[in-house]
CSV table of C-alpha atoms and ligand atoms in Angstrom, one decimal:
chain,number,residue,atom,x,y,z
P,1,UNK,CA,23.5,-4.5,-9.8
P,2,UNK,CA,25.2,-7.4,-8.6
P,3,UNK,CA,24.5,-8.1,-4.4
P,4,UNK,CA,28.5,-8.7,-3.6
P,5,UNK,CA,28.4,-9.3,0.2
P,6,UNK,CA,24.9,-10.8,1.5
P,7,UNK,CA,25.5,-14.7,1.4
P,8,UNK,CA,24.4,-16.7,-1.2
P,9,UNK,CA,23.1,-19.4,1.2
P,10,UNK,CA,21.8,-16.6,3.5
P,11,UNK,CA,18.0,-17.4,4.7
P,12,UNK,CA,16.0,-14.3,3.0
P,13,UNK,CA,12.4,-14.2,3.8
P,14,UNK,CA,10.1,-12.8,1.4
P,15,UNK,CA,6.5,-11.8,2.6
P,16,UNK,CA,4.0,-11.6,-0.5
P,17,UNK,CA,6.2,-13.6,-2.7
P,18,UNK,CA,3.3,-14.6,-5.3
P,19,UNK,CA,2.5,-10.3,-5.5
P,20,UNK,CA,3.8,-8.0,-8.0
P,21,UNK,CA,6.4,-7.0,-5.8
P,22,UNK,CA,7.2,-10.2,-4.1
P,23,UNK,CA,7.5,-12.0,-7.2
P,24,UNK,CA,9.7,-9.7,-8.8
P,25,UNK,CA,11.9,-9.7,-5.5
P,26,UNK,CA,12.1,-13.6,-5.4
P,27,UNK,CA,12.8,-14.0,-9.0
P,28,UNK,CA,15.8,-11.3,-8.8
P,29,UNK,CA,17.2,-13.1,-5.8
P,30,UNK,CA,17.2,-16.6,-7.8
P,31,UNK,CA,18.7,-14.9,-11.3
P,32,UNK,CA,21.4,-13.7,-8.2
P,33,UNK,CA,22.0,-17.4,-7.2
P,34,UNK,CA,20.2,-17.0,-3.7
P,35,UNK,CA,19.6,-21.0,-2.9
P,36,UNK,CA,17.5,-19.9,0.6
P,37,UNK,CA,14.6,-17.5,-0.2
P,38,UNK,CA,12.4,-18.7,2.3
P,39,UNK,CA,8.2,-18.2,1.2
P,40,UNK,CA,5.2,-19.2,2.8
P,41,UNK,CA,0.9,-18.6,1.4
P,42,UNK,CA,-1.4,-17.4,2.5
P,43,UNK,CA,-3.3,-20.5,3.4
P,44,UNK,CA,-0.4,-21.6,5.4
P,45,UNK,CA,0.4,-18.6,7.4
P,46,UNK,CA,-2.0,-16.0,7.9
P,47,UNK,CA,0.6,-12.9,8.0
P,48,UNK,CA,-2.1,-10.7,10.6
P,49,UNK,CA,-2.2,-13.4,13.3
P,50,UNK,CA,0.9,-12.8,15.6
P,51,UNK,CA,1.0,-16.2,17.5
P,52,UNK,CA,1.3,-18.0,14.4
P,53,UNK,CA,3.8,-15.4,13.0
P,54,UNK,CA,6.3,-15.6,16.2
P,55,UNK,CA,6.1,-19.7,15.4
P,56,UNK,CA,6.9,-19.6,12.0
P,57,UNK,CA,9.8,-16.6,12.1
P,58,UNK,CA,11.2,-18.8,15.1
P,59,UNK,CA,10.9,-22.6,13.0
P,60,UNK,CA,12.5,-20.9,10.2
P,61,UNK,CA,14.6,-18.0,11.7
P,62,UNK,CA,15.5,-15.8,8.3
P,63,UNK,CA,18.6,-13.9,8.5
P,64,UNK,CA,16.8,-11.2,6.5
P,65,UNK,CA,13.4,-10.2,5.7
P,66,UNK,CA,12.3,-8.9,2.4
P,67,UNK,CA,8.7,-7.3,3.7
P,68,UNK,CA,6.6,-6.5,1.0
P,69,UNK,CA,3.3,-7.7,2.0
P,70,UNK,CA,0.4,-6.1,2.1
P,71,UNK,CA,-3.4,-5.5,1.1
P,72,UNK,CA,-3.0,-3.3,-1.7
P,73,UNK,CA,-5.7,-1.5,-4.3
P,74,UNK,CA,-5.8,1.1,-7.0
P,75,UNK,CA,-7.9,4.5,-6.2
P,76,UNK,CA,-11.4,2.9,-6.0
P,77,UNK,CA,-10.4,-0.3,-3.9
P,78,UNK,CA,-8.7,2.4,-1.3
P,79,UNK,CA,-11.8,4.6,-1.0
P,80,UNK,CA,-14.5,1.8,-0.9
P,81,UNK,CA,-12.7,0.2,2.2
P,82,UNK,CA,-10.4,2.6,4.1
P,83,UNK,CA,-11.2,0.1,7.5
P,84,UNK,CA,-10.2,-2.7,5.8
P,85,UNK,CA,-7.1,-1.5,4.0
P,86,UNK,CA,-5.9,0.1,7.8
P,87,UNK,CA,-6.5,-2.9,9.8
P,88,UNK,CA,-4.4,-5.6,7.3
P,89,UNK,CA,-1.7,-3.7,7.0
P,90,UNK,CA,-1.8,-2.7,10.0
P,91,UNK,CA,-1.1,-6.2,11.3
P,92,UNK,CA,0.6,-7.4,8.5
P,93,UNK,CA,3.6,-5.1,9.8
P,94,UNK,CA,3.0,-5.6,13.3
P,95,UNK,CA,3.6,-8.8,13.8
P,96,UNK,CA,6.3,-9.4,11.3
P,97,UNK,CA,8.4,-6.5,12.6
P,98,UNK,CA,7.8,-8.2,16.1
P,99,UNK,CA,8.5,-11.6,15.3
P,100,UNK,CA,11.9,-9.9,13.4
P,101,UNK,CA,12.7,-8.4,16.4
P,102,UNK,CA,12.2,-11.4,18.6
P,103,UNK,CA,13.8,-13.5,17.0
P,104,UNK,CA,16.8,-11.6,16.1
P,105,UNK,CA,16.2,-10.9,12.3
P,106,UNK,CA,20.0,-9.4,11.2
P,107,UNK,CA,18.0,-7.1,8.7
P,108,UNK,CA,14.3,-6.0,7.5
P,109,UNK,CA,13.2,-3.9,4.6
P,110,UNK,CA,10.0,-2.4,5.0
P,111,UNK,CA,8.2,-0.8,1.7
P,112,UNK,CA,5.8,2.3,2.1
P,113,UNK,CA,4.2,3.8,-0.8
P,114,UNK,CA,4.7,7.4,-2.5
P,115,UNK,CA,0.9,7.7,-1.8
P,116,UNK,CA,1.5,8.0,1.7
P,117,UNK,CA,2.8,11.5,1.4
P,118,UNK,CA,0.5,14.8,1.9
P,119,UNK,CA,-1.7,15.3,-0.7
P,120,UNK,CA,-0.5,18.4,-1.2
P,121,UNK,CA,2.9,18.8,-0.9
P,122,UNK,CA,6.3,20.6,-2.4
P,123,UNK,CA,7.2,18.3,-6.0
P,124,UNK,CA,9.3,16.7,-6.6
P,125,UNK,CA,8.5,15.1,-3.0
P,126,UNK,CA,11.6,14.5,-0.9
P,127,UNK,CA,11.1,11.9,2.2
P,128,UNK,CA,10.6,15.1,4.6
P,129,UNK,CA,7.4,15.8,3.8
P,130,UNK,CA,6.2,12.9,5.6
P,131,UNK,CA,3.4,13.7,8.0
P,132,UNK,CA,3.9,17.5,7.1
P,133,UNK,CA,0.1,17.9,5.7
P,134,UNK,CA,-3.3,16.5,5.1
P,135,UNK,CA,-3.3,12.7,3.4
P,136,UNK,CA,-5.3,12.1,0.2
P,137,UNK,CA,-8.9,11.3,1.3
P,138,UNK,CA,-8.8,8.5,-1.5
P,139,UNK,CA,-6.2,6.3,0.2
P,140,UNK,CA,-6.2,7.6,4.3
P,141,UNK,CA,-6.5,3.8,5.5
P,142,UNK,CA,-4.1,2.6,3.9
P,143,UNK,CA,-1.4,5.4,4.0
P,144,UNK,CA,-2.2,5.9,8.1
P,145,UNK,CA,-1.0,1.8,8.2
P,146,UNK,CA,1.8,2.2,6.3
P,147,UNK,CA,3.1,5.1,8.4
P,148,UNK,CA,3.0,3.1,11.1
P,149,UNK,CA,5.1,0.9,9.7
P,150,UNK,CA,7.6,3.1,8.8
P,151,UNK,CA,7.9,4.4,12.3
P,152,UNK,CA,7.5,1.4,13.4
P,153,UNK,CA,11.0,0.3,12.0
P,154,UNK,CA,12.3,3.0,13.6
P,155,UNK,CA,11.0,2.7,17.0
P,156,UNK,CA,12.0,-0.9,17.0
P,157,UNK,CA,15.8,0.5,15.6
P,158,UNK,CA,15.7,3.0,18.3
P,159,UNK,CA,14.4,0.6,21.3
P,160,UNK,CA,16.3,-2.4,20.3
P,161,UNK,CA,19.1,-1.5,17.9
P,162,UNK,CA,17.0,-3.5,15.1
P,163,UNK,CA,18.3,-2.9,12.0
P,164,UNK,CA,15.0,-2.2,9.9
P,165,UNK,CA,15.3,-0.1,6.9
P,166,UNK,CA,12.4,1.4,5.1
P,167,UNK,CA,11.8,2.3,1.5
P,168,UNK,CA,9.3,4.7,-0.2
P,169,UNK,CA,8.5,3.6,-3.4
P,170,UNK,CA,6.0,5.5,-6.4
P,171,UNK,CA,3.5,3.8,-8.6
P,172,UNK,CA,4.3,0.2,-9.5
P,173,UNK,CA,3.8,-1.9,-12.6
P,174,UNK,CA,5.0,-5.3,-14.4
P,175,UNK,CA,4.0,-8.6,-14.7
P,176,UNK,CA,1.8,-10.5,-11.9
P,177,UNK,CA,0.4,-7.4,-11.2
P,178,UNK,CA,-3.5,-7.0,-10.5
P,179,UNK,CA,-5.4,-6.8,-13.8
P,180,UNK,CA,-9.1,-6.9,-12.0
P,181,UNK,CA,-11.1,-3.7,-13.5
P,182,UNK,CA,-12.0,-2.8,-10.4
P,183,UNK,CA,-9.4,-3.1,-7.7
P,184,UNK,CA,-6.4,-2.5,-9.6
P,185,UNK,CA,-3.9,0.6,-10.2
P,186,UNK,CA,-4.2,2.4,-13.5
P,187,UNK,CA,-1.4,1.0,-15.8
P,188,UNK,CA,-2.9,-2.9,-15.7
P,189,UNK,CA,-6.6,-1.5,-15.8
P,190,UNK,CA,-5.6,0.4,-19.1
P,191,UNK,CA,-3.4,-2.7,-20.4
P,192,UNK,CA,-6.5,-5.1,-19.7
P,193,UNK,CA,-9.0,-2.2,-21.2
P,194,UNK,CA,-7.4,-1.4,-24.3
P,195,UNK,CA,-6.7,-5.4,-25.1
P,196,UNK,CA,-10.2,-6.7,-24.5
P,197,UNK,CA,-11.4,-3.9,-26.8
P,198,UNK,CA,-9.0,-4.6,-29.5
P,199,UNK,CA,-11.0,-8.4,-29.4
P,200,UNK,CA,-13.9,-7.5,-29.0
P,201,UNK,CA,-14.3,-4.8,-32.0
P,202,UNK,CA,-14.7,-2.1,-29.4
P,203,UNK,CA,-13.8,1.6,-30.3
P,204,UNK,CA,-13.9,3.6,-27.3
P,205,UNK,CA,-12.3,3.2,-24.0
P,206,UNK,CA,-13.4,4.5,-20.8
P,207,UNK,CA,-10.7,5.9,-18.7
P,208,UNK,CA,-11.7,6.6,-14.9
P,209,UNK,CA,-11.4,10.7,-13.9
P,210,UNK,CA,-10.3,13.8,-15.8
P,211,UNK,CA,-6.9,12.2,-17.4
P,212,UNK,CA,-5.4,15.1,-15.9
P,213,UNK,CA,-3.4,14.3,-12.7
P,214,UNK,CA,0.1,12.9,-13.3
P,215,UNK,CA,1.8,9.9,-12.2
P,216,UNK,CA,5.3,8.4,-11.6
P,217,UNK,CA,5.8,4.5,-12.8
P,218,UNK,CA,8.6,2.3,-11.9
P,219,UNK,CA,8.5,-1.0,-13.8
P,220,UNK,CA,8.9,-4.1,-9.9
P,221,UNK,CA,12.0,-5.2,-11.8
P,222,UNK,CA,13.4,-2.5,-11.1
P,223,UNK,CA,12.1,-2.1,-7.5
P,224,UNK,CA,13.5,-5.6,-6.9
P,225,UNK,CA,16.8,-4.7,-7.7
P,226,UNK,CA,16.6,-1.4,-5.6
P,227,UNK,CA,15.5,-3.6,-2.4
P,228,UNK,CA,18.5,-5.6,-2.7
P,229,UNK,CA,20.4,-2.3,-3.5
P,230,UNK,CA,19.0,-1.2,-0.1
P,231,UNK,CA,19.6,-4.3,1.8
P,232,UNK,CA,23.5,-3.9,0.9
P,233,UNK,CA,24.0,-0.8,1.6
P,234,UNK,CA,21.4,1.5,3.5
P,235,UNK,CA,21.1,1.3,7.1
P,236,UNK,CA,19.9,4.7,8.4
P,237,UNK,CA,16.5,5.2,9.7
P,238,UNK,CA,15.1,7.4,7.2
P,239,UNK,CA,12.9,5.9,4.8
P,240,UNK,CA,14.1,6.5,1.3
P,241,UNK,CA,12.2,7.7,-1.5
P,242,UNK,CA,12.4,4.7,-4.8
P,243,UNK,CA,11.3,5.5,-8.0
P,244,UNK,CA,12.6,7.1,-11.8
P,245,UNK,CA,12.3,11.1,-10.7
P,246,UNK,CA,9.5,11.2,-14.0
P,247,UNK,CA,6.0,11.4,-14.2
P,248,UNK,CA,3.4,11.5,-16.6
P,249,UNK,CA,-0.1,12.7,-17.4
P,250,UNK,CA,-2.8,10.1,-17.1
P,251,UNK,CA,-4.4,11.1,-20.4
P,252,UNK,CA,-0.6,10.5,-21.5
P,253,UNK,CA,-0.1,7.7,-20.5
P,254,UNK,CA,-3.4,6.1,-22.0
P,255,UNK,CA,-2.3,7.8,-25.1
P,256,UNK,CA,1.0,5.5,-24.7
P,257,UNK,CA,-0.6,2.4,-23.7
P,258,UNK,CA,-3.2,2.9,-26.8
P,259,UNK,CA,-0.6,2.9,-29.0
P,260,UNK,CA,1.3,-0.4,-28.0
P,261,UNK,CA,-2.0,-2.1,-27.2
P,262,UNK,CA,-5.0,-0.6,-29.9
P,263,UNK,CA,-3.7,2.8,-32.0
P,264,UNK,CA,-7.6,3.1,-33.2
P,265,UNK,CA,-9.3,3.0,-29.9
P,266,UNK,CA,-10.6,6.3,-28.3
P,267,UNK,CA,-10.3,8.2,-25.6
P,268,UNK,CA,-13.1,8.5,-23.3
P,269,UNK,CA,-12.8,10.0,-19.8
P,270,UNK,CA,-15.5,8.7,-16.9
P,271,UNK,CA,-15.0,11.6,-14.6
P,272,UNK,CA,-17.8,10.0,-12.0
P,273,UNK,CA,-14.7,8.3,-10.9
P,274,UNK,CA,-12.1,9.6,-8.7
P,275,UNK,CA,-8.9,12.0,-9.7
P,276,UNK,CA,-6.9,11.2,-6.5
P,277,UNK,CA,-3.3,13.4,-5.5
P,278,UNK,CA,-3.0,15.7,-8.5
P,279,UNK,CA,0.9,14.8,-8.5
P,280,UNK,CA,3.3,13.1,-6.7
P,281,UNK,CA,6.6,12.4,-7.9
P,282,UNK,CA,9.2,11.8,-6.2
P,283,UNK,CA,12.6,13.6,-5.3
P,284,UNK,CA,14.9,10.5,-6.1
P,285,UNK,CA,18.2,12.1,-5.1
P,286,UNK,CA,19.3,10.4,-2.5
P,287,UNK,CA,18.9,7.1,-3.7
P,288,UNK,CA,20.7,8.2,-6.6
P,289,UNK,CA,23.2,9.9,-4.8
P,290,UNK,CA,23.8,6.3,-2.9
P,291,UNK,CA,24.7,4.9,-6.6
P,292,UNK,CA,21.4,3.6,-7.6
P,293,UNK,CA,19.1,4.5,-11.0
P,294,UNK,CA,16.3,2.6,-12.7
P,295,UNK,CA,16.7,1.1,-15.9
P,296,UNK,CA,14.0,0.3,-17.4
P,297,UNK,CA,12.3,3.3,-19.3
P,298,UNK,CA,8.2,3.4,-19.2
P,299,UNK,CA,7.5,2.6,-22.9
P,300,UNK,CA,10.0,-0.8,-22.8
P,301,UNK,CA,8.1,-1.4,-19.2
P,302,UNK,CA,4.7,-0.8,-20.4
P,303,UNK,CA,5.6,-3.3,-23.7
P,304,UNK,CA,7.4,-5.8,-21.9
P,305,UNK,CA,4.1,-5.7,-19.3
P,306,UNK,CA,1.4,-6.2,-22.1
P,307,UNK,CA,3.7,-9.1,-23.8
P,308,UNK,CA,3.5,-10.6,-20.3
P,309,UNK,CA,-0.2,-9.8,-19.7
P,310,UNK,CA,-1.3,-11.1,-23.6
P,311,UNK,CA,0.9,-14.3,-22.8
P,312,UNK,CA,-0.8,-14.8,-19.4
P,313,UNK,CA,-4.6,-13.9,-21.2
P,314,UNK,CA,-4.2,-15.9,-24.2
P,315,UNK,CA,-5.9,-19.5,-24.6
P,316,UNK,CA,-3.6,-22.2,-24.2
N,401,GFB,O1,-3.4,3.8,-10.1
N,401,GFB,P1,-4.5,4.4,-9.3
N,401,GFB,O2,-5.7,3.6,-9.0
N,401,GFB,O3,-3.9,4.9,-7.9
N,401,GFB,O4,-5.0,5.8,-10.1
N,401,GFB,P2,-3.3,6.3,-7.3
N,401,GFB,C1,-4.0,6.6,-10.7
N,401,GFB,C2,-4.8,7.6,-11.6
N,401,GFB,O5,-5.2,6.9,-12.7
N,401,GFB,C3,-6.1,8.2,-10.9
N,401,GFB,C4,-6.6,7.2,-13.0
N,401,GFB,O6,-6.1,9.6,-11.3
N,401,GFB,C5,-7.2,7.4,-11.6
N,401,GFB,O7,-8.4,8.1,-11.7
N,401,GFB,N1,-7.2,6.1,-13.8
N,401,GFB,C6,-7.7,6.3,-15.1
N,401,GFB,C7,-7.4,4.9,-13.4
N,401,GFB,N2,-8.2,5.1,-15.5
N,401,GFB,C8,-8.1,4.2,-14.4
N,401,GFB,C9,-8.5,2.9,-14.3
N,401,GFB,O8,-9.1,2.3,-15.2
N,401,GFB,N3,-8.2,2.3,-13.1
N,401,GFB,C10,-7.5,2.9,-12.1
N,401,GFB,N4,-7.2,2.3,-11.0
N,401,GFB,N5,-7.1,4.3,-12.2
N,401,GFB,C11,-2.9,4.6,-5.3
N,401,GFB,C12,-3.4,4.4,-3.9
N,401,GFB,O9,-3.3,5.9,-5.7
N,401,GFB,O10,-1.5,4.6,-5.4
N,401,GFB,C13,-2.8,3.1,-3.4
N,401,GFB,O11,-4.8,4.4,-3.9
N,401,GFB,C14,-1.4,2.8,-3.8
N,401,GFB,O12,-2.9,3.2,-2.0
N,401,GFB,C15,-1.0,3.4,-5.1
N,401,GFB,O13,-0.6,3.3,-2.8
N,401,GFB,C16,0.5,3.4,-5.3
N,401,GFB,O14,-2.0,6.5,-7.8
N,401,GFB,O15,-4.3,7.4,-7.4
């Protein structure tokens, strides 16, 4: 969807830009002929320490801020360090929502997560249900910071007239994502699983839990061209639930995985390890109703993520 009236010369911040979200974000804005995304490491700006935050935002001064930083896990990362996972992102919002204000950002897009919801709650899960039950004990660190940021940007709209937009978006996949065994989210795990088995002449692989819970995927291509949808046209308060409407059962989706990666492997389920939120897909309508859909289907996503990751993996 082509961005018709943000300025191609406009100073666009992106926080996280080497991520799987931040990397999608930044190369969508180049293929859109953005000539002033503005990035900065880790090792040159730590994004939790406020002082040096307010100096950079002021040196640079974005007109808008793509903010999709944060210290993010699959299910076992979450529940091994809930302290961890509440206090980064915790700053990492705080002082770039700050520094925005300050410093008179014209607009911020702040990204939650569909894990965030109640654990249990109504499905397809519309952006009401926020706060209206218990979290998932897997991920309460994490989902507690991310709140905060959500009300955040609307505390700062509603103090200061800021216009910060927020964005709930499901389960994300695609290339640069995390494919460490142990930290990451399902869909690389199972990529990386299946493919080192296929080398190394193993039949069976181990998939974490009962297979049974279902999941919604969106491929970060097409998140990236949602957040620039959003930054065009949304400026309500509400956060605003991103993702394809579709989910699918774990056991499923391993089943789809094994067949574009290794169609002799096996099935094994390791349920020692954690189910997390039974469901939790999303109620896309109003983003839909707006004028935006996703486009890329999970099959062609999952594909088009293994050709990256078997690229990436391969000797040179
Ligand atoms: O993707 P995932 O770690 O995160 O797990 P969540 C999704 C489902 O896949 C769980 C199962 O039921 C896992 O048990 N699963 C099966 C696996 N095999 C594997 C595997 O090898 N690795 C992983 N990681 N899962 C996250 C939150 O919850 O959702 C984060 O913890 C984040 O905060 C993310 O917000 C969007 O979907 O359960």
């Amino acid at each position: 969807m082509e961005i018709a009236s943000l300025s191609r010369s406009a100073r666009i911040w992106v926080t996280g830009h080497r991520g799987l979200v931040g990397s999608a974000v930044v190369r969508r804005l180049q293929a859109d002929g953005f000539s002033n995304i503005l990035t900065v490491t880790r090792a040159e700006l730590d994004l939790r320490d406020q002082a040096a935050v307010s100096k950079w935002v002021r040196t640079n001064l974005p007109q808008y801020v793509v903010h999709v930083a944060g210290k993010v896990g699959g299910i076992l990362a979450n529940s091994r360090a809930p302290a961890d996972f509440l206090y980064d992102n915790l700053l990492l919002h705080a002082t770039v929502l700050r520094a925005a204000y300050e410093h008179r950002v014209e607009k911020l897009l702040y990204l939650g997560s569909s894990c965030i919801y109640p654990r249990e709650c109504p499905q397809p899960i519309r952006e009401e249900s926020l706060l209206a039950g218990p979290l998932e004990k897997s991920n309460y660190g994490y989902a507690i910071a991310k709140i905060a940021g959500l009300l955040s940007c609307q505390a700062y709209r509603e103090q200061y007239g800021c216009n910060f937009i927020s964005a709930m978006p499901t389960n994300l996949y695609g290339p640069h994502d995390n494919f460490d065994l142990e930290t990451s989210h399902v869909v690389p795990a199972l990529i990386r699983k299946f493919h080192e088995a296929k080398q190394r002449g193993e039949q069976t692989v181990t998939i974490w839990g009962t297979g049974t819970p279902y999941r919604e995927f969106l491929h970060v291509d097409d998140l990236a061209d949602a957040c620039l949808f959003l930054l065009e046209h949304y400026d309500a308060a509400e956060p605003i639930n991103v993702g394809t409407g579709e989910d699918v059962m774990i056991r499923e989706l391993a089943e789809i995985v094994r067949e574009i990666v290794f169609p002799d492997a096996e099935l094994r389920f390791d349920t020692s390890k954690p189910d997390g939120t039974p469901r939790k897909r999303l109620d896309v309508s109003r983003l839909q109703a707006l004028g935006w859909k996703h486009r890329r289907g999970l099959r062609d996503g999952l594909r088009q993520t293994y050709e990256w990751y078997r690229a990436q993996s391969s000797p040179c």
